[in-house]
XYZ file of N, CA and C in Angstrom:
723
model
N -0.893 -1.007 -11.280
C -2.250 -1.415 -10.852
C -3.203 -1.751 -11.850
N -2.505 -1.731 -13.179
C -3.555 -1.962 -14.302
C -4.308 -0.871 -14.753
N -5.089 -0.925 -15.841
C -5.783 0.078 -16.389
C -7.215 -0.358 -16.772
N -7.760 -0.019 -17.969
C -9.016 -0.585 -18.240
C -8.892 -1.831 -18.840
N -10.059 -2.613 -18.548
C -10.045 -4.132 -19.027
C -11.184 -4.049 -20.306
N -10.549 -4.185 -21.460
C -11.393 -4.203 -22.601
C -12.294 -2.829 -22.568
N -13.491 -3.000 -23.196
C -14.408 -1.881 -23.174
C -15.350 -1.474 -22.085
N -15.219 -2.414 -21.166
C -16.114 -2.333 -20.161
C -15.740 -1.259 -19.062
N -16.459 -1.296 -17.956
C -16.283 -0.305 -17.098
C -14.707 -0.358 -16.484
N -14.084 0.604 -15.937
C -12.725 0.586 -15.403
C -12.774 -0.150 -14.168
N -11.910 -0.942 -13.783
C -11.901 -1.635 -12.494
C -11.598 -0.761 -11.374
N -11.822 -1.179 -10.100
C -11.690 -0.154 -8.962
C -10.371 -0.230 -8.314
N -9.805 0.770 -7.770
C -8.605 0.737 -7.178
C -8.581 1.178 -5.843
N -7.918 0.665 -4.790
C -7.970 1.217 -3.292
C -6.477 1.321 -2.944
N -6.270 2.414 -2.173
C -4.876 2.482 -1.714
C -5.023 2.350 -0.075
N -4.167 1.386 0.393
C -4.285 1.155 1.804
C -2.859 1.513 2.290
N -2.743 2.673 3.284
C -1.612 3.189 3.587
C -1.183 3.136 5.143
N -0.180 2.582 5.688
C 0.280 2.553 6.898
C 0.824 3.821 7.428
N 0.076 4.417 8.578
C 0.414 5.576 9.079
C 0.851 5.419 10.527
N 1.371 4.389 10.949
C 1.701 4.029 12.369
C 2.943 4.815 12.621
N 3.472 4.849 13.937
C 4.469 5.495 14.441
C 5.883 5.163 13.701
N 5.867 3.811 13.260
C 7.175 3.474 12.710
C 7.329 3.925 11.336
N 6.322 4.401 10.740
C 6.396 5.062 9.422
C 6.822 6.634 9.571
N 6.902 7.145 10.591
C 7.171 8.711 10.757
C 8.575 8.920 9.893
N 8.493 10.175 9.470
C 9.747 10.527 8.742
C 9.859 10.449 7.401
N 11.065 9.767 7.036
C 11.431 9.615 5.579
C 10.298 8.616 4.658
N 9.706 7.684 5.606
C 8.943 6.542 4.830
C 7.564 7.237 4.719
N 7.186 8.041 5.665
C 5.879 8.654 5.557
C 5.751 9.561 4.444
N 6.805 10.269 4.256
C 6.975 11.191 3.054
C 6.769 10.511 1.832
N 7.639 9.436 1.771
C 7.757 8.605 0.585
C 6.440 8.059 0.207
N 5.839 7.482 1.072
C 4.333 6.901 0.966
C 3.444 7.672 0.392
N 3.503 9.004 0.906
C 2.626 10.056 0.383
C 2.799 10.395 -0.970
N 3.960 10.460 -1.493
C 4.365 10.565 -2.879
C 3.730 9.498 -3.717
N 3.638 8.354 -3.238
C 3.478 7.102 -4.067
C 1.856 7.319 -4.229
N 1.115 7.634 -3.062
C -0.336 7.826 -3.084
C -0.701 8.803 -4.045
N -0.075 9.950 -4.029
C -0.374 10.827 -5.069
C -0.215 10.412 -6.538
N 0.763 9.623 -6.614
C 1.261 9.233 -8.085
C -0.059 8.196 -8.495
N -0.495 7.307 -7.554
C -1.405 6.459 -7.904
C -2.802 7.085 -8.310
N -3.303 8.012 -7.465
C -4.400 8.941 -7.649
C -4.230 9.522 -9.077
N -3.082 10.184 -9.461
C -2.814 10.550 -10.692
C -3.008 9.760 -12.003
N -2.434 8.333 -11.852
C -2.725 7.277 -12.630
C -4.272 6.941 -12.753
N -4.978 6.931 -11.607
C -6.371 6.770 -11.759
C -6.959 7.779 -12.435
N -6.796 8.995 -12.256
C -7.329 10.144 -13.006
C -7.084 9.958 -14.456
N -6.056 9.676 -14.791
C -5.634 9.587 -16.289
C -6.653 8.407 -17.061
N -6.950 7.496 -16.390
C -7.769 6.316 -16.739
C -9.161 6.632 -16.184
N -9.447 7.720 -15.673
C -10.872 7.675 -14.940
C -11.472 6.607 -14.265
N -10.626 6.013 -13.414
C -10.870 4.873 -12.657
C -11.265 5.367 -11.128
N -12.295 4.712 -10.649
C -12.693 5.114 -9.401
C -11.583 4.520 -8.210
N -11.299 5.417 -7.324
C -10.287 5.044 -6.489
C -10.601 5.308 -5.045
N -10.196 4.463 -4.036
C -10.477 4.802 -2.762
C -9.313 4.979 -1.827
N -9.374 5.561 -0.555
C -8.052 5.656 0.026
C -8.496 5.305 1.557
N -7.415 4.575 2.272
C -7.744 4.130 3.521
C -6.346 4.262 4.317
N -6.340 4.881 5.716
C -5.006 4.837 6.307
C -5.278 4.008 7.524
N -4.172 3.468 7.991
C -4.315 2.615 9.194
C -3.170 2.502 9.973
N -3.383 2.485 11.439
C -2.306 2.388 12.403
C -2.912 1.169 13.257
N -3.520 1.546 14.424
C -4.112 0.492 15.395
C -5.541 0.367 14.742
N -6.159 1.208 14.035
C -7.434 0.974 13.425
C -7.478 1.485 12.019
N -8.608 1.172 11.271
C -8.602 1.730 9.712
C -9.527 2.986 9.795
N -8.955 3.871 8.895
C -9.734 5.104 8.808
C -9.889 5.391 7.197
N -11.039 4.992 6.762
C -11.299 5.310 5.251
C -11.817 6.683 4.950
N -11.405 7.155 3.830
C -11.644 8.619 3.410
C -13.002 8.513 2.559
N -13.919 9.339 2.980
C -15.049 9.465 2.252
C -15.393 10.987 1.660
N -14.657 11.198 0.430
C -14.856 12.511 -0.153
C -16.132 12.961 -0.274
N -16.409 14.340 -0.131
C -17.616 14.966 -0.592
C -17.582 14.909 -1.917
N -18.902 14.531 -2.355
C -19.081 14.293 -3.932
C -19.350 15.591 -4.427
N -18.785 16.164 -5.669
C -18.898 17.320 -6.292
C -20.237 17.687 -6.698
N -20.947 16.526 -6.796
C -22.452 16.794 -7.031
C -23.077 16.673 -5.864
N -23.611 17.702 -5.308
C -24.077 17.903 -4.190
C -25.272 16.976 -3.583
N -25.977 16.319 -4.591
C -27.148 15.542 -4.257
C -26.642 14.083 -4.054
N -25.203 13.655 -4.294
C -24.818 12.321 -4.222
C -24.337 12.064 -2.670
N -24.480 10.835 -2.216
C -23.921 10.580 -0.926
C -22.536 10.380 -1.039
N -21.839 10.391 -0.018
C -20.494 10.081 0.044
C -20.065 8.755 -0.247
N -19.226 8.404 -1.030
C -18.725 7.106 -1.276
C -17.275 6.845 -1.205
N -16.899 5.665 -0.781
C -15.507 5.355 -0.627
C -14.961 5.326 -2.065
N -15.346 4.639 -3.101
C -14.738 4.671 -4.298
C -15.195 5.851 -5.051
N -14.492 6.872 -5.436
C -14.990 7.997 -6.295
C -13.854 8.426 -7.317
N -14.319 9.510 -7.909
C -13.504 10.167 -8.937
C -12.891 11.506 -8.310
N -13.060 11.637 -7.154
C -12.765 12.894 -6.559
C -11.385 13.098 -6.299
N -10.519 13.274 -7.536
C -9.073 12.987 -7.209
C -8.488 13.917 -6.574
N -8.759 15.213 -6.758
C -8.187 16.336 -6.071
C -8.197 16.143 -4.546
N -9.404 15.704 -4.060
C -9.809 15.618 -2.685
C -8.964 14.584 -1.997
N -8.935 13.579 -2.725
C -8.160 12.222 -2.427
C -6.545 12.646 -2.279
N -6.071 13.339 -3.167
C -4.684 13.600 -3.137
C -4.494 14.676 -1.944
N -5.301 15.690 -1.726
C -5.172 16.455 -0.669
C -5.268 15.855 0.787
N -6.160 14.998 0.816
C -6.264 14.283 2.038
C -5.030 13.343 2.317
N -4.488 12.635 1.438
C -3.349 11.882 1.747
C -2.079 12.672 2.097
N -2.135 13.902 1.491
C -0.935 14.825 1.874
C -1.213 15.353 3.182
N -2.246 15.304 3.869
C -2.425 15.725 5.207
C -2.126 14.769 6.416
N -1.965 13.405 5.751
C -1.778 12.379 6.641
C -0.856 12.455 8.069
N -1.001 12.054 9.059
C -0.145 12.100 10.222
C 0.189 10.835 10.602
N 1.478 10.577 11.126
C 1.718 9.253 11.567
C 1.644 9.006 13.094
N 1.420 7.887 13.603
C 1.185 7.634 14.966
C 0.523 6.390 15.137
N 0.574 5.825 16.439
C -0.051 4.499 16.720
C 0.580 3.312 16.397
N -0.001 2.173 16.722
C 0.442 0.913 16.435
C 0.135 0.345 15.045
N 0.294 -0.890 14.656
C -0.041 -1.424 13.361
C -0.936 -2.505 13.502
N -2.002 -2.565 12.700
C -3.019 -3.423 12.549
C -3.295 -3.784 11.181
N -2.826 -5.020 10.604
C -2.897 -5.177 9.274
C -4.367 -5.539 8.892
N -5.040 -6.303 9.764
C -6.355 -6.839 9.480
C -7.499 -5.897 9.283
N -7.638 -4.914 10.101
C -8.608 -3.696 10.045
C -8.812 -3.247 8.867
N -7.637 -2.626 8.256
C -7.857 -1.900 6.914
C -8.401 -2.806 5.622
N -7.693 -4.061 5.761
C -8.041 -5.040 4.692
C -9.535 -5.390 4.708
N -9.994 -5.654 5.927
C -11.452 -6.095 6.056
C -12.200 -4.912 5.694
N -11.919 -3.790 6.101
C -12.643 -2.589 5.687
C -12.864 -2.431 4.180
N -11.645 -2.519 3.430
C -11.596 -2.412 2.060
C -12.403 -3.361 1.389
N -12.280 -4.695 1.918
C -13.047 -5.902 1.237
C -14.363 -5.701 1.240
N -14.835 -5.051 2.474
C -16.147 -4.796 2.491
C -16.778 -3.810 1.537
N -15.920 -2.797 1.079
C -16.215 -1.775 0.280
C -16.276 -2.436 -1.129
N -15.331 -3.321 -1.416
C -15.296 -3.894 -2.745
C -16.658 -4.817 -2.941
N -16.982 -5.557 -1.840
C -17.992 -6.352 -1.994
C -19.460 -5.658 -2.146
N -19.519 -4.564 -1.447
C -20.806 -3.682 -1.469
C -20.994 -3.296 -2.982
N -20.005 -2.958 -3.646
C -20.322 -2.622 -5.072
C -20.180 -3.677 -6.101
N -20.267 -4.975 -5.844
C -20.357 -5.908 -6.671
C -21.710 -6.513 -6.844
N -22.073 -6.795 -8.081
C -23.531 -7.561 -8.347
C -23.354 -8.818 -7.551
N -24.656 -9.248 -7.201
C -24.956 -10.114 -6.209
C -24.262 -11.492 -6.426
N -24.206 -11.820 -7.996
C -23.480 -13.061 -8.232
C -22.091 -13.104 -8.001
N -21.354 -11.894 -7.775
C -19.968 -11.767 -7.495
C -19.544 -11.679 -6.229
N -20.582 -11.601 -5.206
C -20.348 -11.417 -3.771
C -19.724 -12.728 -3.144
N -19.596 -12.702 -1.895
C -18.928 -13.835 -1.063
C -20.028 -14.907 -0.993
N -19.671 -16.070 -1.226
C -20.769 -17.123 -1.224
C -21.113 -17.509 -2.714
N -20.862 -16.764 -3.481
C -21.345 -16.959 -4.997
C -20.066 -17.590 -5.600
N -20.344 -18.091 -6.873
C -19.129 -18.487 -7.515
C -18.008 -17.592 -7.702
N -16.792 -18.159 -7.627
C -15.537 -17.261 -7.708
C -15.503 -16.609 -8.993
N -15.260 -15.177 -8.852
C -15.285 -14.578 -10.008
C -13.992 -14.822 -10.960
N -14.023 -14.545 -12.219
C -12.856 -14.802 -13.208
C -11.945 -13.720 -13.174
N -10.730 -13.797 -12.813
C -9.782 -12.754 -12.879
C -10.053 -11.676 -11.802
N -8.993 -10.918 -11.530
C -9.146 -9.902 -10.662
C -9.138 -8.407 -11.392
N -10.299 -7.813 -11.463
C -10.317 -6.487 -12.094
C -10.463 -5.347 -10.990
N -10.079 -5.850 -9.830
C -10.108 -4.891 -8.718
C -8.824 -5.009 -7.886
N -8.148 -3.874 -7.552
C -6.925 -4.035 -7.034
C -6.608 -3.086 -5.882
N -5.868 -3.699 -4.901
C -5.485 -2.844 -3.551
C -3.921 -2.708 -3.743
N -3.548 -1.418 -3.315
C -2.121 -1.258 -3.003
C -1.933 -0.985 -1.633
N -1.102 -1.992 -1.008
C -0.923 -1.935 0.421
C 0.460 -1.607 0.631
N 0.606 -0.428 1.356
C 1.874 0.145 1.807
C 2.016 0.175 3.095
N 3.250 -0.632 3.484
C 3.475 -0.828 5.045
C 4.851 -1.212 5.212
N 5.324 -0.841 6.417
C 6.732 -1.172 6.791
C 6.846 -2.549 7.580
N 5.666 -3.148 7.746
C 5.542 -4.513 8.214
C 5.920 -4.617 9.737
N 5.909 -3.576 10.475
C 6.082 -3.402 11.857
C 4.922 -3.937 12.582
N 4.791 -4.941 13.188
C 3.454 -5.432 13.850
C 2.552 -5.895 12.977
N 1.269 -6.363 13.369
C 0.341 -6.758 12.527
C 0.163 -8.463 12.658
N -0.888 -8.785 12.117
C -1.180 -10.233 12.149
C -0.235 -11.098 11.129
N 0.225 -12.123 11.589
C 1.181 -12.927 10.729
C 0.734 -13.993 9.843
N -0.675 -14.004 9.864
C -1.256 -15.126 8.999
C -2.125 -14.476 7.852
N -3.086 -13.663 8.304
C -4.034 -13.119 7.497
C -4.910 -13.829 6.586
N -4.828 -15.255 7.125
C -5.800 -16.176 6.291
C -7.112 -15.898 5.893
N -7.754 -15.242 6.885
C -9.167 -14.845 6.463
C -9.318 -13.815 5.458
N -8.357 -12.685 5.539
C -8.355 -11.677 4.665
C -7.965 -12.241 3.277
N -6.967 -13.133 3.347
C -6.473 -13.658 2.009
C -7.590 -14.297 1.238
N -8.302 -15.132 1.903
C -9.494 -15.934 1.383
C -10.579 -15.096 0.905
N -10.869 -14.070 1.563
C -12.004 -13.222 1.285
C -11.572 -12.300 -0.048
N -10.168 -12.034 -0.135
C -9.845 -11.220 -1.301
C -9.843 -12.203 -2.585
N -9.534 -13.441 -2.327
C -9.492 -14.213 -3.549
C -10.998 -14.547 -3.909
N -11.909 -14.737 -3.005
C -13.378 -14.915 -3.449
C -13.884 -13.710 -4.016
N -13.568 -12.476 -3.836
C -14.114 -11.270 -4.444
C -13.209 -11.056 -5.573
N -12.339 -11.609 -5.863
C -11.525 -11.317 -7.169
C -10.660 -10.124 -6.893
N -10.107 -9.870 -5.763
C -9.246 -8.614 -5.460
C -7.928 -9.010 -5.543
N -7.179 -8.266 -6.192
C -5.625 -8.705 -6.276
C -5.032 -7.573 -5.196
N -4.247 -8.082 -4.273
C -3.525 -7.183 -3.510
C -1.930 -6.959 -3.663
N -1.633 -5.870 -3.936
C -0.150 -5.559 -4.504
C 0.370 -4.874 -3.391
N 1.381 -5.304 -2.834
C 2.163 -4.972 -1.582
C 3.461 -4.303 -1.671
N 3.543 -3.253 -1.157
C 4.859 -2.574 -1.159
C 5.450 -2.504 0.241
N 6.632 -3.369 0.541
C 7.053 -3.287 1.928
C 8.177 -2.218 1.916
N 8.097 -1.245 2.937
C 8.812 -0.177 3.049
C 9.874 -0.323 4.157
N 11.096 -0.232 3.860
C 12.170 -0.200 4.896
C 13.481 -1.125 4.480
N 14.284 -0.831 5.300
C 15.685 -1.642 5.175
C 15.827 -3.044 6.001
N 14.732 -3.415 6.631
C 14.785 -4.678 7.039
C 14.124 -5.738 6.284
N 13.959 -6.937 6.880
C 13.396 -8.112 6.007
C 11.856 -7.917 6.063
N 11.406 -8.167 4.636
C 9.988 -8.233 4.545
C 9.241 -9.440 5.251
N 8.231 -9.229 6.208
C 7.471 -10.241 6.751
C 6.996 -11.156 5.694
N 7.125 -12.373 5.855
C 6.461 -13.343 4.887
C 5.065 -13.293 4.433
N 4.263 -12.850 5.628
C 2.934 -12.549 5.394
C 2.573 -11.711 4.108
N 3.483 -10.705 3.872
C 3.157 -9.735 2.768
C 3.343 -10.513 1.512
N 4.375 -11.324 1.329
C 4.562 -12.208 0.235
C 3.380 -13.088 -0.011
N 2.823 -13.719 1.004
C 1.695 -14.702 0.867
C 0.433 -13.959 0.422
N 0.353 -12.672 0.864
C -0.755 -11.637 0.637
C -0.862 -11.375 -0.752
N 0.355 -11.179 -1.386
C 0.247 -10.825 -2.881
C 0.248 -12.011 -3.671
N 0.973 -13.068 -3.296
C 1.164 -14.412 -4.219
C -0.253 -14.993 -4.301
N -0.984 -15.003 -3.109
C -2.244 -15.821 -3.101
C -3.527 -15.152 -3.624
N -3.281 -13.729 -3.731
C -4.385 -12.912 -4.384
C -4.201 -12.348 -5.840
N -3.056 -12.993 -6.479
C -2.753 -12.570 -7.671
C -2.136 -11.209 -7.777
N -1.414 -10.540 -6.788
C -0.934 -9.319 -6.847
C 0.478 -9.383 -7.117
N 1.235 -8.135 -7.197
C 2.499 -8.082 -7.369
C 3.201 -7.570 -5.957
N 4.471 -7.903 -5.702
C 5.013 -7.517 -4.621
C 6.429 -6.808 -4.651
N 6.443 -5.596 -4.074
C 7.556 -4.816 -4.154
C 8.088 -4.472 -2.677
N 9.494 -3.850 -2.940
C 10.105 -3.521 -1.566
C 11.068 -2.170 -1.846
N 10.552 -1.184 -1.011
C 11.329 0.127 -1.068
C 12.390 0.118 0.053
N 13.482 0.532 -0.339
C 14.551 0.603 0.723
C 15.405 1.935 0.312
N 16.191 2.402 1.542
C 17.122 3.479 1.076
C 18.401 2.808 0.861
N 18.960 3.148 -0.486
C 20.150 2.761 -0.869
C 21.308 3.816 -0.656
N 22.330 3.524 -0.050
C 23.520 4.534 0.276
C 24.132 4.928 -1.038
N 24.271 3.942 -2.114
C 25.049 4.075 -3.257
C 24.288 5.362 -4.168
N 23.123 5.301 -4.425
C 22.234 6.254 -5.064
C 21.828 7.443 -4.132
N 21.944 7.401 -2.888
C 21.402 8.277 -1.790
C 20.150 8.614 -2.059
N 18.988 7.505 -2.200
C 17.880 7.742 -2.564
C 17.038 6.464 -2.299
N 15.709 6.422 -2.271
C 14.868 5.276 -2.158
C 14.704 4.454 -3.534
N 14.913 3.099 -3.445
C 14.900 2.325 -4.550
C 13.595 1.357 -4.566
N 13.002 1.094 -5.463
C 11.916 0.219 -5.509
C 12.369 -0.911 -6.367
N 12.175 -2.257 -5.748
C 12.682 -3.357 -6.472
C 11.486 -4.448 -6.385
N 11.610 -5.392 -7.204
C 10.568 -6.405 -7.380
C 10.709 -7.539 -6.366
N 9.968 -7.851 -5.445
C 10.431 -8.859 -4.549
C 10.279 -10.211 -5.237
N 9.319 -10.374 -5.965
C 8.888 -11.820 -6.616
C 9.990 -12.231 -7.651
N 10.660 -11.155 -8.178
C 11.786 -11.452 -9.190
C 13.081 -11.697 -8.407
N 13.100 -11.651 -7.097
C 14.400 -11.805 -6.414
C 15.114 -10.720 -6.328
N 14.747 -9.760 -6.593
C 15.608 -8.565 -6.767
C 16.101 -7.958 -5.457
N 15.191 -8.089 -4.475
C 15.463 -7.604 -3.118
C 16.475 -8.438 -2.356
N 16.303 -9.738 -2.560
C 17.347 -10.592 -1.993
C 18.668 -10.397 -2.651
N 18.663 -10.355 -3.981
C 20.049 -10.053 -4.666
C 20.763 -8.776 -4.404
N 19.843 -7.730 -3.872
C 20.478 -6.497 -3.627
C 20.954 -6.760 -2.088
N 20.527 -7.529 -1.325
C 20.818 -7.628 0.018
C 22.160 -8.287 0.182
N 22.184 -9.489 -0.972
C 23.391 -10.184 -0.817
C 24.636 -9.466 -1.415
N 24.469 -8.560 -2.454
C 25.441 -7.778 -2.957
C 25.727 -6.279 -2.498
N 25.167 -6.188 -1.352
C 25.535 -4.972 -0.635
C 26.269 -5.113 0.735
N 27.261 -5.468 0.747
C 28.123 -5.810 1.978
C 28.704 -4.550 2.515
N 28.527 -3.415 1.902
C 29.288 -2.223 2.371
C 28.708 -1.947 3.827
N 29.640 -1.387 4.597
C 29.370 -1.290 5.932
C 28.260 -0.272 6.259
N 28.171 0.763 5.435
C 27.146 1.764 5.655
C 25.607 1.166 5.408
N 25.593 0.249 4.209
C 24.324 -0.204 3.973
C 23.996 -1.365 5.115
N 25.010 -1.886 5.679
C 24.601 -2.945 6.738
C 24.324 -2.207 7.997
N 24.720 -0.932 8.253
C 24.372 -0.248 9.459
C 22.991 0.278 9.269
N 22.607 0.651 8.180
C 21.203 1.151 7.815
C 20.338 -0.230 8.100
N 20.681 -1.340 7.612
C 19.907 -2.306 7.853
C 19.567 -2.820 9.255
N 20.668 -2.568 9.996
C 20.466 -2.856 11.585
C 19.703 -1.857 12.160
N 19.910 -0.498 11.861
C 19.022 0.633 12.362
C 17.645 0.500 12.030
N 17.336 -0.176 10.994
C 15.946 -0.276 10.606
C 14.990 -1.003 11.539
N 15.656 -1.886 12.367
C 14.908 -2.580 13.489
C 14.418 -1.514 14.364
N 14.943 -0.333 14.515
C 14.376 0.631 15.428
C 14.251 1.891 14.728
N 12.743 2.023 14.097
C 12.426 3.080 12.962
C 12.854 4.478 13.634
N 12.819 4.850 14.818
C 13.032 6.092 15.265
C 14.549 6.519 14.915
N 15.487 5.515 15.252
C 16.952 5.776 15.199
C 17.261 5.694 13.623
N 16.683 4.875 12.975
C 16.791 4.819 11.454
C 16.384 6.129 10.763
N 15.208 6.698 11.077
C 14.899 8.068 10.534
C 15.703 9.194 10.906
N 16.379 9.146 12.156
C 17.251 10.224 12.708
C 18.400 10.158 11.994
N 18.996 8.869 11.892
C 20.221 8.761 11.210
C 20.238 9.218 9.735
N 19.269 8.804 8.934
C 19.018 9.127 7.527
C 18.927 10.512 7.508
N 17.989 11.054 8.174
C 17.787 12.511 8.263
C 19.118 13.359 8.337
N 19.871 13.061 9.483
C 21.028 13.813 9.598
C 22.205 13.674 8.707
N 22.372 12.442 8.021
C 23.442 12.101 7.181
C 23.118 12.319 5.691
N 21.769 12.028 5.177
C 21.540 12.154 3.946
C 20.320 13.107 3.698
N 20.056 14.043 4.592
C 19.079 14.918 4.589
C 19.008 15.693 3.273
N 20.277 16.154 2.763
C 20.321 17.133 1.653
C 19.911 16.344 0.426
N 19.966 15.019 0.430
C 19.505 14.064 -0.787
C 17.934 13.752 -0.794
N 17.373 14.048 0.178
C 15.855 13.643 0.409
C 15.020 14.606 -0.237
């Protein structure tokens, strides 16, 4: 998600995490580890970071500022509070892609100078980044409005598609059209672990084509029913997770 740009102020980072029912189990825990890692990275670079969970609605986290006189802000350097909150997340509900992105974009816009806001000239480059973690189950299939708003604000959306099923095309468009990167996380039977591959480089497609093993194919089929997938992986590979 980048670091500091030159000698100016560090850009802002936001984590958008899917906590819907389909993320329960293995993927929920893995997404939590990713969130903690991103917060640690932001801490190293002293970057303001925000955190938002979503299922059927968006729930942004507003940590209490360590300076008592300061009001609660979405983007903050309250790294310990952010990490603790992400560790307490619970999965449940359906999936709504639009709500969290609109919520996050409003926060980005509110912190920009007036000439950088929507309706002004397009900003040069994206010094603001969103990490969007989801298994792609449900949600809007176009997100045209959100993509246009992100581009207008100079916000790059980096997507991590989670699961052994096929990534929804809307996530590819979301990353490509906002200047973000795109990744896929899936459970690999060979390594008995979760692997992260670059979707833009075609690694996900290559792995899919070179993985004809019956067990991997079985996982790919089970992924269409998240509850069955999680139960099977927990029972068969629980010792490796």
